[in-house]
Amino acid sequence: MPDKDKFRSDDCMWLFNAIPTYVKETGDIGFYEKILPYADKGEHTVFGHMKRALGFSLTHSGQHSFPCGLAADWNDCLKFGYDGESIFVAMQLRLALKVYIEVAELLTNDNEKKWAEESLRKLDDNIQKYAWDGEWFLRGYRVDGMKFGSQESGEGKIFLNPQTWAVISGAATPEQASRCMETVQERLATPYGLMLSAPPFVKTPIDVMRAVVFNPGIKENAGVFNHTQGGGVMAECMLGHG
């Protein structure tokens, strides 16, 4: 089965939320060196699984060196094209590299720490060059160069996930973090929670954004998702907005 039918770009990145949380809850630092099988073939330490996940995202990258959209990222309706790029997943990758550096320090593995630090420097440079749109972060690039979540966009000018994850991952400068979350409050906040994007999609072609099949305010078409609210709360708390 070809890659484009198998892989979603965000899937392997969630390891970097789950594994450190498990280790912190149990205190079992040795878990990082436990040998576990891969789903298909072979085995490695948990730390090795984490390196493999990073390698997947770093090698499946597009024109701006951001992770490719592949079959989909977290938002199944965004049609990046296989070689388009997800800036939300780039923010996940940024967090993942930061976590990997912390674990490498814990395991006193200087080689892995240096490798991840260099990858992080390159990613940070590209985020600053190609992801910031002046008042908020882009959602991604289609394979044809079209920007998702840009001030240039008629519909879907801003998406929630890259703003909250820019703060959570540490990708945003202090000024960017404050501004993008102010824009979230200005453009995405409702009495019921934070919308996934705005304005809704009405005229965008279905092969660009499948959410156009939903009425405005429903599901991926500027709806309020329960699980993205947590990211909003986390980002605001990290900025001191308790």
XYZ file of C-alpha atoms in Angstrom:
242
model
C 0.000 0.000 0.000
C 1.552 3.372 -0.944
C 2.469 5.878 1.785
C -0.243 8.327 0.798
C -2.918 5.747 1.625
C -1.382 4.684 4.940
C 0.055 7.539 6.925
C -1.390 10.569 8.703
C 1.183 13.175 9.542
C 0.190 13.792 13.167
C -0.152 10.192 14.367
C 3.419 9.543 15.511
C 3.717 12.943 17.182
C 1.301 12.101 19.988
C 3.935 9.777 21.473
C 5.658 12.879 22.815
C 2.634 13.838 24.871
C 1.843 10.333 26.085
C 5.228 8.771 26.937
C 6.699 11.533 29.141
C 3.391 11.852 30.976
C 3.457 8.111 31.746
C 7.056 8.309 32.975
C 6.347 11.338 35.151
C 3.288 9.674 36.688
C 5.084 6.376 37.413
C 8.606 7.648 38.060
C 9.850 4.783 35.896
C 12.706 6.432 33.971
C 13.832 2.968 32.900
C 10.748 2.774 30.681
C 12.641 4.802 28.065
C 15.083 1.888 27.710
C 12.470 -0.862 27.663
C 12.468 -2.924 24.451
C 9.087 -2.886 22.689
C 8.051 -4.213 19.260
C 7.029 -2.022 16.336
C 3.522 -2.600 14.989
C 4.826 -4.176 11.768
C 8.276 -5.706 12.342
C 11.338 -5.296 14.503
C 11.765 -3.815 17.958
C 13.646 -1.071 19.782
C 13.797 0.788 23.064
C 11.017 3.264 23.773
C 13.628 5.991 23.229
C 14.361 4.381 19.858
C 10.662 4.475 18.991
C 10.702 8.191 19.727
C 13.729 8.718 17.451
C 11.950 6.764 14.689
C 8.889 8.991 15.035
C 11.009 12.120 14.743
C 12.809 10.669 11.741
C 9.505 10.001 9.990
C 8.375 13.618 10.336
C 11.777 15.040 9.408
C 12.137 12.910 6.275
C 8.520 13.301 5.144
C 8.893 17.060 4.693
C 7.953 19.560 2.013
C 9.209 22.716 0.336
C 9.604 24.712 3.564
C 10.944 21.694 5.506
C 7.679 21.333 7.445
C 6.070 17.875 7.855
C 4.064 16.777 4.818
C 0.282 16.588 5.005
C 0.327 12.956 3.740
C -3.117 11.309 3.805
C -4.257 13.913 6.368
C -3.184 15.621 9.542
C -5.443 16.066 12.575
C -8.021 17.935 10.460
C -9.141 15.349 7.903
C -10.933 17.972 5.814
C -7.837 19.978 4.868
C -6.571 18.750 1.510
C -2.870 19.622 1.545
C -1.884 17.133 -1.112
C 0.612 14.440 -0.131
C 3.594 16.820 -0.375
C 1.784 19.840 1.048
C 2.794 20.905 4.547
C 1.062 21.039 7.934
C 2.251 23.823 10.208
C 0.183 22.392 13.054
C 2.252 19.191 12.785
C 5.390 21.350 12.568
C 4.408 22.728 15.982
C 3.925 19.167 17.248
C 7.360 18.304 15.865
C 8.817 21.304 17.660
C 7.421 20.037 20.971
C 8.605 16.511 20.157
C 12.188 17.637 19.567
C 12.158 19.624 22.804
C 10.895 16.569 24.704
C 13.483 14.340 23.024
C 16.272 16.690 24.105
C 15.021 16.545 27.698
C 14.910 12.736 27.627
C 18.378 12.544 26.030
C 19.698 14.697 28.895
C 17.980 12.387 31.391
C 19.640 9.369 29.766
C 22.984 11.249 29.408
C 22.980 10.594 25.666
C 24.934 13.562 24.313
C 24.939 12.405 20.680
C 21.155 12.222 20.500
C 20.836 15.514 22.339
C 23.113 17.276 19.822
C 21.286 15.731 16.859
C 17.907 16.906 18.165
C 19.196 20.373 19.038
C 20.427 20.891 15.476
C 17.104 19.678 14.054
C 15.283 22.035 16.418
C 17.381 25.028 15.345
C 16.585 24.382 11.692
C 12.873 23.956 12.406
C 12.734 27.149 14.488
C 14.362 29.104 11.665
C 11.787 27.831 9.173
C 8.858 28.528 11.497
C 9.966 32.140 11.808
C 10.574 32.484 8.059
C 7.551 30.682 6.657
C 4.845 30.158 9.316
C 4.201 33.584 10.875
C 1.584 35.614 8.983
C 1.915 38.924 10.808
C -0.758 38.481 13.488
C -1.090 34.698 13.696
C 0.463 31.484 12.413
C -0.511 29.839 9.138
C -2.238 26.444 9.167
C -0.212 25.041 6.289
C 0.702 25.052 2.618
C -1.047 23.129 -0.133
C 1.189 21.286 -2.571
C 0.388 23.998 -5.149
C 1.663 26.723 -2.802
C -1.734 27.962 -1.572
C -1.703 29.008 2.089
C -4.256 27.749 4.601
C -5.108 30.123 7.437
C -3.601 33.282 6.005
C -4.686 36.908 5.914
C -4.707 36.335 2.146
C -7.473 33.724 2.529
C -11.083 34.675 1.861
C -12.407 31.805 4.003
C -10.596 30.119 6.871
C -8.261 33.061 7.498
C -7.238 31.748 10.910
C -7.151 28.274 12.475
C -7.032 27.566 16.191
C -4.552 24.674 16.399
C -1.369 26.370 15.159
C -1.947 29.300 17.544
C -2.351 27.230 20.681
C 0.395 24.801 19.703
C 2.800 27.630 18.878
C 2.525 28.568 22.555
C 2.480 25.007 23.933
C 5.512 23.982 21.860
C 7.489 27.158 22.541
C 7.738 27.961 18.832
C 6.277 31.443 19.248
C 8.326 34.359 20.515
C 6.762 36.101 23.547
C 5.410 38.818 21.255
C 3.991 36.298 18.766
C 2.454 34.231 21.552
C 0.612 37.227 22.991
C -0.526 38.471 19.578
C -1.724 35.173 18.161
C -3.737 34.379 21.288
C -5.211 37.884 21.296
C -6.293 37.200 17.718
C -7.835 33.896 18.831
C -9.963 35.827 21.307
C -10.872 38.432 18.685
C -11.711 36.054 15.835
C -12.453 32.581 17.228
C -13.977 33.042 20.692
C -17.718 32.415 21.153
C -19.911 31.981 24.250
C -19.621 28.218 23.651
C -15.862 27.938 23.168
C -13.173 28.549 20.556
C -14.020 27.857 16.926
C -11.684 25.634 14.937
C -11.339 28.279 12.211
C -12.996 31.392 10.810
C -14.623 32.601 8.713
C -16.467 29.430 7.636
C -16.093 27.803 4.237
C -18.912 28.416 1.763
C -17.338 28.850 -1.672
C -14.014 27.015 -1.329
C -13.771 24.002 -3.715
C -14.340 20.646 -2.051
C -10.994 19.321 -3.275
C -9.294 22.091 -1.266
C -11.394 21.964 1.920
C -13.891 19.141 2.385
C -15.512 20.949 5.340
C -17.433 23.043 2.804
C -19.991 20.184 2.769
C -20.971 21.107 6.360
C -23.100 24.097 7.279
C -21.116 26.978 8.828
C -20.480 26.292 12.499
C -20.663 22.510 12.108
C -17.708 20.144 12.577
C -14.541 21.263 10.745
C -16.393 24.187 9.160
C -15.763 26.696 11.965
C -17.306 24.423 14.579
C -16.445 24.324 18.302
C -14.546 21.097 19.019
C -14.434 19.879 22.615
C -10.883 18.532 22.517
C -9.290 21.674 21.046
C -10.543 23.722 24.000
C -7.909 22.061 26.184
C -5.168 23.450 23.979
C -6.663 26.916 24.325
C -6.774 26.630 28.112
C -3.190 25.354 28.242
C -1.882 28.147 26.029
C -3.641 30.878 28.019
C -2.355 29.445 31.305
C 1.196 29.304 29.937
C 0.861 33.012 29.139
C -0.232 33.701 32.711
C -3.905 34.259 31.843
C -5.335 32.062 34.582
